[in-house]
Short mmCIF file of C-alpha atoms in Angstrom, two decimals:
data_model
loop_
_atom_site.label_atom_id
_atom_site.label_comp_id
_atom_site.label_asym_id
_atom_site.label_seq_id
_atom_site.Cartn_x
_atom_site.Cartn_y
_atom_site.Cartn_z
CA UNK Y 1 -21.64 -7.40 4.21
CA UNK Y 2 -24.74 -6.21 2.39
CA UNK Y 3 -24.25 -6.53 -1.19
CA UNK Y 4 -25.26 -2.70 -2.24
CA UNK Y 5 -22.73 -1.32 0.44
CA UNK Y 6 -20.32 -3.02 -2.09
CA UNK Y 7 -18.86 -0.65 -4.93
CA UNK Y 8 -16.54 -3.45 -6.63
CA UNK Y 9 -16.43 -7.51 -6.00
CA UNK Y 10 -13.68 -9.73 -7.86
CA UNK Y 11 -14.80 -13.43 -7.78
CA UNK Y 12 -11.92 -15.74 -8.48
CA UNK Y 13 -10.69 -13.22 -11.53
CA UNK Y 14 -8.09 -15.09 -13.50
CA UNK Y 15 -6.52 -13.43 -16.60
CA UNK Y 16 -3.67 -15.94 -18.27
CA UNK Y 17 -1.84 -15.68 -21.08
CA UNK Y 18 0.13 -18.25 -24.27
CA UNK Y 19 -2.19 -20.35 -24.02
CA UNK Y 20 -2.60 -20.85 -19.69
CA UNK Y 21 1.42 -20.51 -19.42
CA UNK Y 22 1.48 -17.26 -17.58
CA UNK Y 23 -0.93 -17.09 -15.00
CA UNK Y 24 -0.99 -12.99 -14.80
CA UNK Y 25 -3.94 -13.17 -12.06
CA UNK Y 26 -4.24 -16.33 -10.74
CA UNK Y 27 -8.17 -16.78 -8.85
CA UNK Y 28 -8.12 -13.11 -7.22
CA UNK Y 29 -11.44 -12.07 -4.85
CA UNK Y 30 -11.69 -8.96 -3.31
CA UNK Y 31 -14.22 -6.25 -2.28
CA UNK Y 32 -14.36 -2.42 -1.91
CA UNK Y 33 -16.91 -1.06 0.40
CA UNK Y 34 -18.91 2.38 -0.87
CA UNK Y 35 -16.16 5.00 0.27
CA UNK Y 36 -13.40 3.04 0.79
CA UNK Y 37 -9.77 3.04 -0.17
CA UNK Y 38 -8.29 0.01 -1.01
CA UNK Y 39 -5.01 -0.33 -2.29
CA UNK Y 40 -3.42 -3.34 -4.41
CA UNK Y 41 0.04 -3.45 -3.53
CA UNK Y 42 3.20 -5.53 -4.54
CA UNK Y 43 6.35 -6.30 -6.26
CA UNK Y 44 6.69 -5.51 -10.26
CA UNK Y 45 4.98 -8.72 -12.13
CA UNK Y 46 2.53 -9.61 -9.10
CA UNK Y 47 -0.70 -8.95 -11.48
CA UNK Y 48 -1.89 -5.54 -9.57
CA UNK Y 49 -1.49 -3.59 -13.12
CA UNK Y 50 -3.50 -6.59 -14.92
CA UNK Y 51 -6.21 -6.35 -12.23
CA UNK Y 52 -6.69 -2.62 -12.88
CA UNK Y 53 -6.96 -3.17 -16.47
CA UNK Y 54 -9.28 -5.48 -16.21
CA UNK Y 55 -12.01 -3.62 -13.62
CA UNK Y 56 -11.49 -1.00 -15.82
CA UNK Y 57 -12.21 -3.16 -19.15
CA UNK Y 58 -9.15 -2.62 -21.02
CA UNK Y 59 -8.56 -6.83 -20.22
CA UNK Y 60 -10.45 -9.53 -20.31
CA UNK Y 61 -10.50 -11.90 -17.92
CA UNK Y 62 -10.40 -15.25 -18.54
CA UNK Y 63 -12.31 -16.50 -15.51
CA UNK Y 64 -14.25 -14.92 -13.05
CA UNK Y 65 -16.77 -12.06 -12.23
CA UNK Y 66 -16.29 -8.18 -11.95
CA UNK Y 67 -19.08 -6.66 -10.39
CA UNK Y 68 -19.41 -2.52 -10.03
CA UNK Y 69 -22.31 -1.82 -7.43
CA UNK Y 70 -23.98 -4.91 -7.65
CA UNK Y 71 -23.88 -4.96 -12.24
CA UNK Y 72 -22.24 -7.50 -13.57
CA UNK Y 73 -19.38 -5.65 -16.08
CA UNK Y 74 -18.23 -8.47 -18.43
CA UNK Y 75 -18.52 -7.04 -22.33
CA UNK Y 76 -19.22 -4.09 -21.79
CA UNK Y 77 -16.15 -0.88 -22.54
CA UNK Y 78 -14.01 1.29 -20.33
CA UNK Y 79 -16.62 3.65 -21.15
CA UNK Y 80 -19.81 2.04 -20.39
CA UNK Y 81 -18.61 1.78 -16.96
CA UNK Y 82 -18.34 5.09 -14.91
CA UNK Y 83 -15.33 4.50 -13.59
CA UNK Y 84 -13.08 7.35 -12.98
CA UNK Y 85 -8.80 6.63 -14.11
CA UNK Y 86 -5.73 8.16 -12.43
CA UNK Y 87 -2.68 6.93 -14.84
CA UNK Y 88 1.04 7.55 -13.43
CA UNK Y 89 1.82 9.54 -16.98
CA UNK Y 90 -1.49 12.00 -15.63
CA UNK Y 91 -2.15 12.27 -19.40
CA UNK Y 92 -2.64 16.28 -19.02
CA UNK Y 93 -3.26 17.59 -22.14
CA UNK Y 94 -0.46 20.56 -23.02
CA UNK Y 95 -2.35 21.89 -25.34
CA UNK Y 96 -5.19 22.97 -23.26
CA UNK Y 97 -5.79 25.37 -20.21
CA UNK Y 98 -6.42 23.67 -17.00
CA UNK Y 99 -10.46 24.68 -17.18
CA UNK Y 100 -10.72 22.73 -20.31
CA UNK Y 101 -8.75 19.74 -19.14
CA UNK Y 102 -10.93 19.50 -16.66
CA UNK Y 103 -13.84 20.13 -18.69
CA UNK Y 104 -12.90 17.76 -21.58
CA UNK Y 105 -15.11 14.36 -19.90
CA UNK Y 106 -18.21 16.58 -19.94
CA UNK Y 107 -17.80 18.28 -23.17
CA UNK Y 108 -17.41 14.17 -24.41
CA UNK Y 109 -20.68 13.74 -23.12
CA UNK Y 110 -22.39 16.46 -24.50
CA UNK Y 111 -23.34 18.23 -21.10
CA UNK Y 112 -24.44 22.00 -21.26
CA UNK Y 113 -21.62 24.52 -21.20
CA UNK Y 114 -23.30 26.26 -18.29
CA UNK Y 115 -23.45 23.03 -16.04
CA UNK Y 116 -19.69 22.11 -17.28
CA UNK Y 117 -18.29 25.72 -15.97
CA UNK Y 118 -19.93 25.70 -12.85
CA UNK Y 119 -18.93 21.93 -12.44
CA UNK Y 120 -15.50 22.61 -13.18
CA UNK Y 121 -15.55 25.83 -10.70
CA UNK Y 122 -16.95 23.53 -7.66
CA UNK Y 123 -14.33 20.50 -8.68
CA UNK Y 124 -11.17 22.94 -8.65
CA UNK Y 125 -11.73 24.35 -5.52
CA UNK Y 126 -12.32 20.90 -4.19
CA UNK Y 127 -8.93 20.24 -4.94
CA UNK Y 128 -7.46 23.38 -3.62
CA UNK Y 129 -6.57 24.87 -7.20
CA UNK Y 130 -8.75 27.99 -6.60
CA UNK Y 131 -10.53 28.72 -10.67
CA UNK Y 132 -9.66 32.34 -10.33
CA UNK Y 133 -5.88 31.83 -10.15
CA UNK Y 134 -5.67 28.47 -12.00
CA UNK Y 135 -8.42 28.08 -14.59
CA UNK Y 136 -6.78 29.56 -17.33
CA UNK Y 137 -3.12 28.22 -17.03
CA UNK Y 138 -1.57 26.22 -19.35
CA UNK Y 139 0.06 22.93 -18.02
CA UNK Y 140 3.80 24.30 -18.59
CA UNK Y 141 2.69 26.56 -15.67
CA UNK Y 142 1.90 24.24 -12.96
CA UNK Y 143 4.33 22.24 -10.68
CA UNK Y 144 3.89 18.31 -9.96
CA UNK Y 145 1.72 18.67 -7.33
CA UNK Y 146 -0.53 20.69 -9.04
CA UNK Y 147 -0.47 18.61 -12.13
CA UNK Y 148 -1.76 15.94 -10.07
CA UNK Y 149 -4.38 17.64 -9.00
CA UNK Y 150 -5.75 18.36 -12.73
CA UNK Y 151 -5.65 14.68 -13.12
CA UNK Y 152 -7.77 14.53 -9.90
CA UNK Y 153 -10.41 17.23 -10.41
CA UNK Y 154 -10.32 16.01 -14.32
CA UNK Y 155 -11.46 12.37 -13.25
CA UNK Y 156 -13.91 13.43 -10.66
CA UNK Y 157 -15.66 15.99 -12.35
CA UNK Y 158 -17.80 13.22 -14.27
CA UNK Y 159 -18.55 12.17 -10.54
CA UNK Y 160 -17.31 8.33 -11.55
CA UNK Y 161 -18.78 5.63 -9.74
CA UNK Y 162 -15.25 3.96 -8.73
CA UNK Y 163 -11.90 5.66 -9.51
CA UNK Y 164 -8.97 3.74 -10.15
CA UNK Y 165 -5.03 5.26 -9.27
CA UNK Y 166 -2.41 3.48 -11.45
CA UNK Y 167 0.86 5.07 -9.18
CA UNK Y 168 -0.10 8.25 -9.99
CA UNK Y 169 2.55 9.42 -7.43
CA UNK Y 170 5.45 7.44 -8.70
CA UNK Y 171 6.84 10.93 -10.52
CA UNK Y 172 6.90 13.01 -7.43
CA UNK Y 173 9.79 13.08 -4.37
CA UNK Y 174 8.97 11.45 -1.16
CA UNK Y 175 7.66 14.29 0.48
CA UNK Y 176 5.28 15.78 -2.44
CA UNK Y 177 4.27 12.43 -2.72
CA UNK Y 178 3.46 12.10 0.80
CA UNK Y 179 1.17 15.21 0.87
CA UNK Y 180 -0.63 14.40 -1.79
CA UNK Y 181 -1.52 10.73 -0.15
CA UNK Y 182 -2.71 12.82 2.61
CA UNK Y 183 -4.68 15.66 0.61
CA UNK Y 184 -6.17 12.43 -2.17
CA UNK Y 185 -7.10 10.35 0.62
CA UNK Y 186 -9.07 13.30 2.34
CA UNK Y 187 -10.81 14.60 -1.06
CA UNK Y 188 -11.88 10.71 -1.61
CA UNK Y 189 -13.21 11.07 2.15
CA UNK Y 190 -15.19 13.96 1.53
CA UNK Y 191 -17.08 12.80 -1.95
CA UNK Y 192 -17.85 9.03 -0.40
CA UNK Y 193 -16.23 7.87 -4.25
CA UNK Y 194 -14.99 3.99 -3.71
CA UNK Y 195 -11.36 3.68 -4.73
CA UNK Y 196 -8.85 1.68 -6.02
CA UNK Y 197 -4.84 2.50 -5.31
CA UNK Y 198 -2.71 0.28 -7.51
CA UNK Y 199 0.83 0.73 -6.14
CA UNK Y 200 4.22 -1.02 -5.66
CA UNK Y 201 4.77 1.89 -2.84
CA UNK Y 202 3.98 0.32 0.88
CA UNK Y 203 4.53 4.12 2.31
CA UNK Y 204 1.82 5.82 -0.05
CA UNK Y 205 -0.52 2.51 0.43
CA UNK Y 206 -0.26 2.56 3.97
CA UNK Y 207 -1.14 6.70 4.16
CA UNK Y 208 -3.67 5.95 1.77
CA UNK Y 209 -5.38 2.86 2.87
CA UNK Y 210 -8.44 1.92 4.37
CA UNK Y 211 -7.28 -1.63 3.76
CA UNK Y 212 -4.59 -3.19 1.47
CA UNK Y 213 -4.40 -6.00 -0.01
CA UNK Y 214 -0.94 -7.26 -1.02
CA UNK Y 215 -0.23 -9.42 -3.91
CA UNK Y 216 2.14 -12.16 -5.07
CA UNK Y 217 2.89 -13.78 -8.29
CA UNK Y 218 -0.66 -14.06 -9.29
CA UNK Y 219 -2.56 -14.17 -5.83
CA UNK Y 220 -3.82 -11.58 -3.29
CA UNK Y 221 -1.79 -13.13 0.03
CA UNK Y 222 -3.00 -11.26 2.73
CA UNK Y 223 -5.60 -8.45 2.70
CA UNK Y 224 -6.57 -6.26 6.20
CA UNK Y 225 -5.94 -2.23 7.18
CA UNK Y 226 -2.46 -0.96 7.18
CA UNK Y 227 -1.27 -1.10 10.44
CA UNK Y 228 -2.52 -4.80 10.83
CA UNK Y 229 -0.63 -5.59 8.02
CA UNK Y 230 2.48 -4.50 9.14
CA UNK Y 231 2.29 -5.82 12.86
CA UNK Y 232 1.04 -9.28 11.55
CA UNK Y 233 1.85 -10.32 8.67
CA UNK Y 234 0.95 -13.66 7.36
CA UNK Y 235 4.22 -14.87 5.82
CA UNK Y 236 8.04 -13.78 5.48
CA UNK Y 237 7.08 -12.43 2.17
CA UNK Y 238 4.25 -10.05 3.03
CA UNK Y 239 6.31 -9.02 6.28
CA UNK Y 240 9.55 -7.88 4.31
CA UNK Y 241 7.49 -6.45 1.84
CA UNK Y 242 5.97 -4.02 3.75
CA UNK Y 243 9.54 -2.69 5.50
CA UNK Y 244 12.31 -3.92 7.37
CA UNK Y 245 12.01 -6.72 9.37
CA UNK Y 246 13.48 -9.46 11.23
CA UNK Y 247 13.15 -13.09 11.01
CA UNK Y 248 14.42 -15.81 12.60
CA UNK Y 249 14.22 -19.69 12.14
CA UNK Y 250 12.49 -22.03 14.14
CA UNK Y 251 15.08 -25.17 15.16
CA UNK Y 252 12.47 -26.28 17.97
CA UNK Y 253 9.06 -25.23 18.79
CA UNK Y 254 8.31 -26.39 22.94
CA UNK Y 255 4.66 -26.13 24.42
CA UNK Y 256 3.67 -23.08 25.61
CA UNK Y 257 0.44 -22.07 27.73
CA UNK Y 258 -1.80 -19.44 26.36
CA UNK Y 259 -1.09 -17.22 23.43
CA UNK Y 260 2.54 -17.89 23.84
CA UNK Y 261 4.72 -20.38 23.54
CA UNK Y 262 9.09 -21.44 23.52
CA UNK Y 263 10.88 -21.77 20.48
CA UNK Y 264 14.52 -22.45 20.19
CA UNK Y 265 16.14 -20.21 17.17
CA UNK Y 266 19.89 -19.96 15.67
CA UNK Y 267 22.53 -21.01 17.72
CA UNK Y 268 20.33 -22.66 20.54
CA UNK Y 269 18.57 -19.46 21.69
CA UNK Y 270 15.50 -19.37 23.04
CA UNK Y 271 12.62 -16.96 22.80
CA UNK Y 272 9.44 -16.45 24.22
CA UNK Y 273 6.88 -15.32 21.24
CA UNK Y 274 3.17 -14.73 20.39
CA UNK Y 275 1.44 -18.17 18.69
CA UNK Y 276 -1.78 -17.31 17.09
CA UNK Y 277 -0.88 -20.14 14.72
CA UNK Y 278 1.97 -23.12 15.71
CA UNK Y 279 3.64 -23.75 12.69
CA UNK Y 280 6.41 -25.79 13.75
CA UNK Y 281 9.91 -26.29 12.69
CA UNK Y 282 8.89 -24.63 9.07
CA UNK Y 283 7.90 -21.33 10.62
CA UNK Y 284 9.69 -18.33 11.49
CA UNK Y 285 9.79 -15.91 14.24
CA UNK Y 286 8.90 -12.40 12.76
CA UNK Y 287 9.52 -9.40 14.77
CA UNK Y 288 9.64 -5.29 13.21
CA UNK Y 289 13.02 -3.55 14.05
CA UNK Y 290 10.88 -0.46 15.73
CA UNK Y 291 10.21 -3.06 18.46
CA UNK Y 292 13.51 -4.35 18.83
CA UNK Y 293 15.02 -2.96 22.05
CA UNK Y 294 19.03 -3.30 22.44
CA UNK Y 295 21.05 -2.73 25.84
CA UNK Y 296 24.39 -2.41 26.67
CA UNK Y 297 24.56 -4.50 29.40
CA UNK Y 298 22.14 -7.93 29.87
CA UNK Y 299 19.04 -7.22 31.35
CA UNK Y 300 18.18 -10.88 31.98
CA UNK Y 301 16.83 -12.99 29.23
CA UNK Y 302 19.18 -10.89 26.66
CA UNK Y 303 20.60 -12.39 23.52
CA UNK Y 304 24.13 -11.09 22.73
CA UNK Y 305 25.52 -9.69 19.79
CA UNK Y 306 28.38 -7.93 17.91
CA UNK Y 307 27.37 -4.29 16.38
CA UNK Y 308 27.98 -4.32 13.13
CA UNK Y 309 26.97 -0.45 12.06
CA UNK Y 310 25.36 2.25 13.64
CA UNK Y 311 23.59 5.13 11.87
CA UNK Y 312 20.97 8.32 12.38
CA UNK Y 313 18.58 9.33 9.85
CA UNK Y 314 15.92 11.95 9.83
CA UNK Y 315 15.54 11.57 13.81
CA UNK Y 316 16.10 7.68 13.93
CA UNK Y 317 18.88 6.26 15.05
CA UNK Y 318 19.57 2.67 13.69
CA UNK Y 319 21.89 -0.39 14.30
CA UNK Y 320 22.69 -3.55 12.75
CA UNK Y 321 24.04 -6.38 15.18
CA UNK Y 322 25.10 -10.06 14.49
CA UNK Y 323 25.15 -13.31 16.27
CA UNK Y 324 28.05 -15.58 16.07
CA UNK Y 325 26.41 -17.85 13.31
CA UNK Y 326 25.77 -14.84 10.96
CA UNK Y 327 22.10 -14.37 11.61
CA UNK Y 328 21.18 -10.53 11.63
CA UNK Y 329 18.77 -8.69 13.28
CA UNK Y 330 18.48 -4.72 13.09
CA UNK Y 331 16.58 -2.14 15.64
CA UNK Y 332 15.35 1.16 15.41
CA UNK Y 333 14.56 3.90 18.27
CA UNK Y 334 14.22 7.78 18.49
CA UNK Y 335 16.98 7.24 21.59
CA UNK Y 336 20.21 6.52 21.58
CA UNK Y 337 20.40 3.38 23.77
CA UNK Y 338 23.71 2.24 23.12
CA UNK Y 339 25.70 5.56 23.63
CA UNK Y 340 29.09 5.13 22.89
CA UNK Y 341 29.31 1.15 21.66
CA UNK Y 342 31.14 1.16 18.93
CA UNK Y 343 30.90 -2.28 15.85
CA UNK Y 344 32.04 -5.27 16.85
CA UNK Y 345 31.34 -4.87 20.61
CA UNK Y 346 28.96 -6.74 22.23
CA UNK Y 347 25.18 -5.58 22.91
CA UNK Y 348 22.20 -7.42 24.09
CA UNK Y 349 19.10 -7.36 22.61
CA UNK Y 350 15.83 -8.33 23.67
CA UNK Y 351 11.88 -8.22 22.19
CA UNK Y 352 8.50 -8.16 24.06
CA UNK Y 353 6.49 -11.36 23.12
CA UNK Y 354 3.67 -9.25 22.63
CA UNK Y 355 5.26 -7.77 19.40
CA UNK Y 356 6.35 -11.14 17.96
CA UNK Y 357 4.83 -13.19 15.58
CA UNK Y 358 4.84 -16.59 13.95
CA UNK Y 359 4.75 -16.59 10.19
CA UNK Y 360 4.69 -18.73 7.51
CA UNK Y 361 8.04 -19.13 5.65
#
């Protein structure tokens, strides 16, 4: 990677606190390309909001380098550093129209009145909040949707360098919140603007995301593009993170030729699964629900099960099954391949090896 292509690096970035007892960010590095979305995702406490704070110089760090294209940041303010900030408040000023909440960044920096309306013009229609309709409305006036987009056109009308989104979505309902990933993503697109998507929200990252990079206690534990992320994950945690899953324990791993290879899982059973990586006894079998296929009868190679629950949601129909010693696995398809089964009848289930995975425990 050529350094200029890179709008932000993070070199081992540590930020503790009381004295080294809490380890906030714990020796993070991580890079975002010139017009690429990266978002930093995990639980509440990981460090993602500490990170943020400190690219955008509200923190310190304690150790480590922050670099925005290629300049080294350390002392210098929020405002020294063209960086564009989405907050999940939107910090819309009530007080003023949406023309001069957009305008306000210029006016701080002294640019002409003539340049700031025609500025302001080009940004709102970028964002699909056509000037003659929406210029002069207050903020009382606007829905969530379009709120957010005052935030937007507000932070990109100083045409930032890097723009940082701290959940900006987190307000909205699922499916305003999945439009706008869809309409940001696309504006970012267009401009080329690096971006940063701070987010506890695997749904919004993934729609968002060139690549993610998911955090734990501290520490960035795997980073790649979305859908890599999801297949193969590189632990339990990062895999249940990002949505239902199921796991199973490795009693016995046996030889296998190739990519794939035996291991022997609760209550003797034994599967045939992808090894990229043999990790023995202490790994686990990781497989997604989506590619969990379950039959009424034994195909061959089946493992029974009793059906615990059954349901159908938005055009997915979903079951729950369990093997004798309490182990759980669940499966999703847009069919209905188990007809009229009802709980506690037996079903067999089965997986491709192509769509397992070993993981780390």
């Amino acid at each position: 990677m050529i350094e200029q292509d890179l709008a932000l690096e993070l070199q081992n970035v540590k930020r503790h606190f009381a004295g080294g007892k809490v380890r906030a960010v714990d020796g993070v590095s991580l890079s975002v390309r010139a017009g690429e979305i990266v978002s930093i995702l995990g639980p509440s406490g990981c460090g993602k909001t500490t990170i943020m704070r400190m690219i955008a110089g509200l923190e310190t760090p304690t150790e480590g380098r922050i670099r925005i294209h290629g300049r080294d940041v350390a002392g210098l303010g929020p405002h020294q550093r063209n960086i564009g900030l989405v907050f999940q408040s939107l910090a819309v000023f009530p007080h003023m129209s949406v023309e001069k909440n957009v305008a306000f960044g210029l006016r701080m920096r002294n640019v002409a009145s003539e340049i700031i309306r025609s500025k302001v013009r080009e940004v709102l229609e970028l964002v699909q909040l056509p000037p003659d309709n929406f210029a002069t409305r207050w903020p009382n006036e606007l829905s969530g949707g379009q709120l957010q987009r005052v935030a937007l056109a507000r932070t990109l009308v100083t045409e930032p360098a890097l723009v940082l989104f701290d959940e900006p979505m987190a307000a909205l309902d699922r499916r305003l919140r999945d439009y706008m990933a869809v309409e940001m993503r696309a504006i970012q697109k267009k401009l080329g603007i690096a971006a940063v998507y701070v987010t506890h929200d695997q749904e919004t990252a993934s729609t968002m995301s060139d690549r993610i990079a998911v955090m734990n206690r501290g520490r960035v534990v795997q980073v790649g593009p979305p859908a890599e992320i999801y297949d193969a994950p590189a632990s339990c945690f990062v895999g249940e993170f990002l949505g239902d899953a199921n796991i199973l324990t490795i009693r016995k791993l046996f030889d296998g030729n190739g990519p794939f290879c035996e291991v022997e899982v609760e209550a003797g059973r034994r599967l045939r699964v992808k090894a990229a990586q043999h990790l023995g006894k202490g790994g686990r079998v990781f497989f997604r629900p989506g590619r969990t296929k379950v039959q009424m009868a034994d195909p061959g190679g089946g493992m029974e099960a009793k059906l615990v629950s059954r349901s159908f949601t938005a055009g997915i129909y979903r079951w729950k099954m369990e093997f004798p010693d309490g182990t759980t696995l669940v499966a999703h398809s847009t069919q209905d391949d188990l007809g009229s089964v009802g709980a506690g009848q037996s079903i067999w289930v089965t997986v491709d090896p192509e769509q397992t995975r070993l993981v780390e425990a």
